[in-house]
CSV table of C-alpha atoms in Angstrom, one decimal:
chain,number,residue,atom,x,y,z
K,1,ASP,CA,6.2,-12.4,-9.8
K,2,VAL,CA,2.5,-11.1,-9.8
K,3,LYS,CA,0.3,-10.6,-6.2
K,4,VAL,CA,-3.0,-9.8,-5.5
K,5,THR,CA,-3.7,-10.7,-1.9
K,6,GLN,CA,-7.6,-10.4,-0.1
K,7,SER,CA,-7.7,-9.9,3.5
K,8,SER,CA,-9.2,-12.9,4.1
K,9,ARG,CA,-10.3,-16.3,3.0
K,10,TYR,CA,-13.5,-17.2,5.1
K,11,LEU,CA,-15.1,-14.2,7.0
K,12,VAL,CA,-19.2,-14.7,8.7
K,13,LYS,CA,-20.7,-12.0,9.2
K,14,ARG,CA,-24.9,-11.1,11.0
K,15,THR,CA,-27.2,-9.1,9.3
K,16,GLY,CA,-27.2,-5.4,9.2
K,17,GLU,CA,-23.4,-5.6,9.6
K,18,LYS,CA,-21.3,-3.5,7.8
K,19,VAL,CA,-18.8,-5.8,6.1
K,20,PHE,CA,-14.8,-4.1,4.5
K,21,LEU,CA,-13.2,-6.1,2.1
K,22,GLU,CA,-10.0,-5.1,1.5
K,23,CYS,CA,-7.9,-6.3,-1.9
K,24,VAL,CA,-4.4,-5.2,-2.4
K,25,GLN,CA,-1.9,-5.5,-5.2
K,26,ASP,CA,2.0,-5.4,-5.6
K,27,MET,CA,2.1,-4.9,-9.5
K,28,ASP,CA,2.0,-1.2,-9.9
K,29,HIS,CA,-1.7,-1.2,-11.9
K,30,GLU,CA,-4.1,1.3,-12.3
K,31,ASN,CA,-6.8,-0.7,-12.7
K,32,MET,CA,-8.7,-2.6,-10.1
K,33,PHE,CA,-12.2,-5.0,-9.9
K,34,TRP,CA,-14.2,-6.1,-7.4
K,35,TYR,CA,-16.8,-9.4,-8.2
K,36,ARG,CA,-18.9,-12.3,-6.7
K,37,GLN,CA,-19.2,-15.1,-7.8
K,38,ASP,CA,-21.8,-17.4,-7.3
K,39,PRO,CA,-22.9,-21.1,-9.0
K,40,GLY,CA,-24.4,-20.5,-12.1
K,41,LEU,CA,-24.4,-17.1,-12.5
K,42,GLY,CA,-20.0,-17.0,-13.0
K,43,LEU,CA,-18.2,-13.6,-12.5
K,44,ARG,CA,-20.0,-10.5,-11.6
K,45,LEU,CA,-18.8,-6.7,-11.8
K,46,ILE,CA,-19.5,-5.3,-8.7
K,47,TYR,CA,-17.2,-2.0,-8.7
K,48,PHE,CA,-14.1,-1.0,-10.9
K,49,SER,CA,-11.3,1.7,-10.1
K,50,TYR,CA,-8.8,2.9,-13.0
K,51,ASP,CA,-6.7,5.3,-10.6
K,52,VAL,CA,-6.9,6.6,-7.1
K,53,LYS,CA,-10.0,8.2,-6.0
K,54,MET,CA,-12.0,6.9,-9.3
K,55,LYS,CA,-14.3,4.3,-9.3
K,56,GLU,CA,-16.9,3.3,-11.7
K,57,LYS,CA,-20.3,0.9,-10.9
K,58,GLY,CA,-20.4,-2.8,-12.8
K,59,ASP,CA,-23.7,-4.4,-13.1
K,60,ILE,CA,-24.4,-5.1,-9.7
K,61,PRO,CA,-23.4,-2.0,-6.8
K,62,GLU,CA,-26.2,-1.4,-5.2
K,63,GLY,CA,-25.8,-2.3,-2.0
K,64,TYR,CA,-22.1,-1.7,-1.7
K,65,SER,CA,-19.5,0.8,-2.2
K,66,VAL,CA,-15.8,0.7,-2.0
K,67,SER,CA,-12.6,3.4,-1.7
K,68,ARG,CA,-9.2,3.9,-3.4
K,69,GLU,CA,-7.2,6.3,-1.8
K,70,LYS,CA,-3.7,4.7,-2.9
K,71,LYS,CA,-2.9,3.1,-5.9
K,72,GLU,CA,-2.3,-1.1,-4.5
K,73,ARG,CA,-5.2,-0.8,-2.0
K,74,PHE,CA,-9.0,-1.4,-3.2
K,75,SER,CA,-11.7,-1.4,-0.4
K,76,LEU,CA,-15.1,-2.6,-1.3
K,77,ILE,CA,-17.6,-2.3,1.6
K,78,LEU,CA,-21.1,-3.7,2.6
K,79,GLU,CA,-23.1,-1.2,4.5
K,80,SER,CA,-25.6,-3.0,5.6
K,81,ALA,CA,-25.1,-7.2,5.0
K,82,SER,CA,-27.6,-9.0,3.9
K,83,THR,CA,-28.5,-12.7,3.6
K,84,ASN,CA,-28.2,-12.4,-0.5
K,85,GLN,CA,-25.0,-10.8,-0.2
K,86,THR,CA,-22.9,-14.2,1.2
K,87,SER,CA,-21.6,-15.3,-2.6
K,88,MET,CA,-17.3,-15.6,-3.3
K,89,TYR,CA,-15.8,-12.1,-4.1
K,90,LEU,CA,-12.6,-12.0,-6.3
K,91,CYS,CA,-11.1,-8.4,-6.5
K,92,ALA,CA,-9.0,-8.0,-9.4
K,93,SER,CA,-5.8,-5.6,-10.5
K,94,SER,CA,-5.0,-5.2,-13.8
K,95,PRO,CA,-2.8,-2.0,-15.5
K,96,PHE,CA,-3.8,0.5,-17.4
K,97,GLY,CA,-4.7,0.1,-21.4
K,98,THR,CA,-6.3,-1.4,-24.2
K,99,GLY,CA,-8.1,-4.4,-25.4
K,100,LEU,CA,-5.7,-7.4,-24.4
K,101,ASN,CA,-4.9,-6.8,-20.5
K,102,GLU,CA,-4.5,-9.8,-18.8
K,103,GLN,CA,-6.5,-9.6,-15.2
K,104,PHE,CA,-4.9,-11.1,-12.0
K,105,PHE,CA,-7.2,-12.0,-9.6
K,106,GLY,CA,-6.7,-13.1,-5.8
K,107,PRO,CA,-7.7,-15.3,-3.6
K,108,GLY,CA,-10.9,-14.4,-2.9
K,109,THR,CA,-13.0,-13.9,0.8
K,110,ARG,CA,-16.1,-16.3,1.1
K,111,LEU,CA,-18.5,-14.4,2.8
K,112,THR,CA,-21.1,-15.7,4.8
K,113,VAL,CA,-23.9,-13.1,5.8
K,114,LEU,CA,-26.2,-15.1,8.8
C,1,ARG,CA,-30.3,-14.0,-23.0
C,2,LYS,CA,-26.9,-14.1,-21.5
C,3,GLU,CA,-24.3,-11.8,-22.5
C,4,VAL,CA,-21.9,-14.7,-22.4
C,5,GLU,CA,-23.3,-18.5,-22.9
C,6,GLN,CA,-21.4,-21.7,-22.1
C,7,ASP,CA,-22.9,-25.1,-21.3
C,8,PRO,CA,-22.0,-25.6,-18.0
C,9,GLY,CA,-21.1,-29.7,-17.7
C,10,PRO,CA,-19.5,-30.9,-16.2
C,11,PHE,CA,-17.6,-32.9,-19.2
C,12,ASN,CA,-16.2,-36.7,-17.9
C,13,VAL,CA,-13.0,-37.7,-20.0
C,14,PRO,CA,-11.0,-40.4,-19.6
C,15,GLU,CA,-7.1,-39.6,-19.8
C,16,GLY,CA,-5.4,-38.9,-23.4
C,17,ALA,CA,-8.8,-38.5,-24.6
C,18,THR,CA,-9.7,-34.3,-26.3
C,19,VAL,CA,-12.6,-32.8,-25.2
C,20,ALA,CA,-13.5,-29.2,-27.0
C,21,PHE,CA,-15.6,-26.8,-25.5
C,22,ASN,CA,-17.3,-24.1,-27.3
C,23,CYS,CA,-18.9,-20.4,-25.8
C,24,THR,CA,-21.3,-18.4,-28.1
C,25,TYR,CA,-21.2,-14.4,-27.1
C,26,SER,CA,-23.9,-12.0,-28.1
C,27,ASN,CA,-22.7,-9.0,-28.8
C,28,SER,CA,-20.6,-8.8,-32.7
C,29,ALA,CA,-18.4,-5.6,-32.2
C,30,SER,CA,-16.6,-7.7,-29.1
C,31,GLN,CA,-13.1,-7.5,-29.4
C,32,SER,CA,-10.9,-9.0,-27.4
C,33,PHE,CA,-12.0,-13.3,-26.2
C,34,PHE,CA,-10.4,-14.9,-23.4
C,35,TRP,CA,-10.1,-18.2,-22.0
C,36,TYR,CA,-9.0,-18.4,-18.4
C,37,ARG,CA,-9.2,-21.6,-15.9
C,38,GLN,CA,-10.1,-21.5,-12.2
C,39,ASP,CA,-9.0,-24.7,-9.7
C,40,CYS,CA,-11.7,-25.6,-7.6
C,41,ARG,CA,-11.8,-23.4,-4.8
C,42,LYS,CA,-9.6,-21.5,-6.6
C,43,GLU,CA,-9.0,-17.9,-8.7
C,44,PRO,CA,-9.5,-17.8,-12.4
C,45,LYS,CA,-6.0,-18.0,-13.4
C,46,LEU,CA,-5.8,-16.4,-17.6
C,47,LEU,CA,-4.5,-20.1,-19.9
C,48,MET,CA,-4.4,-17.9,-23.2
C,49,SER,CA,-6.4,-15.2,-25.4
C,50,VAL,CA,-8.1,-16.2,-28.6
C,51,TYR,CA,-6.8,-14.4,-31.3
C,52,SER,CA,-8.9,-14.0,-35.2
C,53,SER,CA,-6.2,-16.7,-36.2
C,54,GLY,CA,-6.4,-18.9,-34.1
C,55,ASN,CA,-3.8,-19.6,-31.3
C,56,GLU,CA,-2.5,-23.0,-30.3
C,57,ASP,CA,-0.4,-23.2,-26.8
C,58,GLY,CA,1.0,-27.0,-26.7
C,59,ARG,CA,-2.0,-29.1,-26.2
C,60,PHE,CA,-4.2,-26.2,-26.3
C,61,THR,CA,-5.8,-24.7,-29.5
C,62,ALA,CA,-8.2,-21.8,-29.1
C,63,GLN,CA,-10.4,-20.8,-31.8
C,64,LEU,CA,-12.4,-17.7,-32.9
C,65,ASN,CA,-15.5,-17.5,-35.4
C,66,ARG,CA,-17.0,-14.0,-35.6
C,67,ALA,CA,-19.3,-15.1,-38.1
C,68,SER,CA,-21.2,-17.1,-35.6
C,69,GLN,CA,-20.0,-15.0,-32.5
C,70,TYR,CA,-18.5,-18.0,-31.0
C,71,ILE,CA,-14.8,-19.4,-29.5
C,72,SER,CA,-14.3,-23.3,-28.8
C,73,LEU,CA,-11.0,-24.4,-26.5
C,74,LEU,CA,-9.8,-28.2,-27.7
C,75,ILE,CA,-7.5,-30.3,-25.1
C,76,ARG,CA,-5.2,-32.6,-26.6
C,77,ASP,CA,-4.9,-35.6,-24.9
C,78,SER,CA,-6.3,-34.8,-21.7
C,79,LYS,CA,-4.1,-34.8,-17.8
C,80,LEU,CA,-5.3,-35.7,-14.5
C,81,SER,CA,-4.7,-32.0,-13.9
C,82,ASP,CA,-6.8,-30.2,-17.1
C,83,SER,CA,-9.6,-31.2,-14.3
C,84,ALA,CA,-11.2,-27.1,-13.7
C,85,THR,CA,-14.0,-25.2,-14.7
C,86,TYR,CA,-12.6,-23.2,-18.2
C,87,LEU,CA,-14.5,-20.1,-18.8
C,88,CYS,CA,-14.8,-17.7,-21.3
C,89,VAL,CA,-13.9,-14.1,-21.4
C,90,VAL,CA,-14.9,-11.3,-23.7
C,91,ASN,CA,-14.3,-7.5,-23.8
C,92,ARG,CA,-17.5,-5.0,-22.7
C,93,MET,CA,-17.9,-2.5,-25.5
C,94,ASP,CA,-18.1,0.4,-22.9
C,95,SER,CA,-14.4,0.0,-21.5
C,96,SER,CA,-12.1,-2.3,-23.3
C,97,TYR,CA,-10.6,-3.6,-20.2
C,98,LYS,CA,-14.1,-4.5,-18.6
C,99,LEU,CA,-14.5,-7.9,-19.4
C,100,ILE,CA,-17.6,-10.7,-19.1
C,101,PHE,CA,-16.9,-13.8,-17.6
C,102,GLY,CA,-19.2,-17.1,-18.8
C,103,SER,CA,-20.7,-19.4,-16.1
C,104,GLY,CA,-17.6,-21.6,-17.4
C,105,THR,CA,-17.4,-25.2,-18.2
C,106,ARG,CA,-16.4,-27.9,-16.1
C,107,LEU,CA,-14.4,-30.5,-17.4
C,108,LEU,CA,-13.8,-33.7,-15.7
C,109,VAL,CA,-10.5,-36.6,-16.4
C,110,ARG,CA,-10.6,-39.3,-14.8
C,111,PRO,CA,-7.8,-42.0,-15.0
């Protein structure tokens, strides 16, 4: 059974703190993604990685960075958390290839920045 | 204009009803299309892919109209358990394995 796990379901942080969100997948997938989901805006891609140590900016990378040191793990870092980064963060993975690959999502981390 | 647009709903229907959602996309060169389902406070999960010839999976039928650039999802004989948000998803042209998600259509099925 495919599985994507995220380190926390709920997180509360203060403005200016450095925040780490961890994602682990056990499917040996090459591709991993970080999204944020906000009401009315859908899922927006923050960063994407197609291989270890490789990363690509998504639509809204400002204020975020990522790390992929191992194939199964993809971390999202908020360098200095701000209130407008309060959101649901979803990690996903998919196998390498073109077109029709399903993305498998983790349960999400609801982050509140005070 | 959003790349993928959906009516947010909610669509409120009785059990047993047939309900249809449409979704429009802006990039005529898009190649891959999907419907994902997201239950309240849960992660999105793939419901079905949408092929040019259309496809059916039990009570669910997906259609693609390339000329008008829209995708539809038809649910027959609605069940209470169909209550969820349905996300229309299209692949990006700059990368076939990156996806664009619509903001979703909410369905409520009442007894």
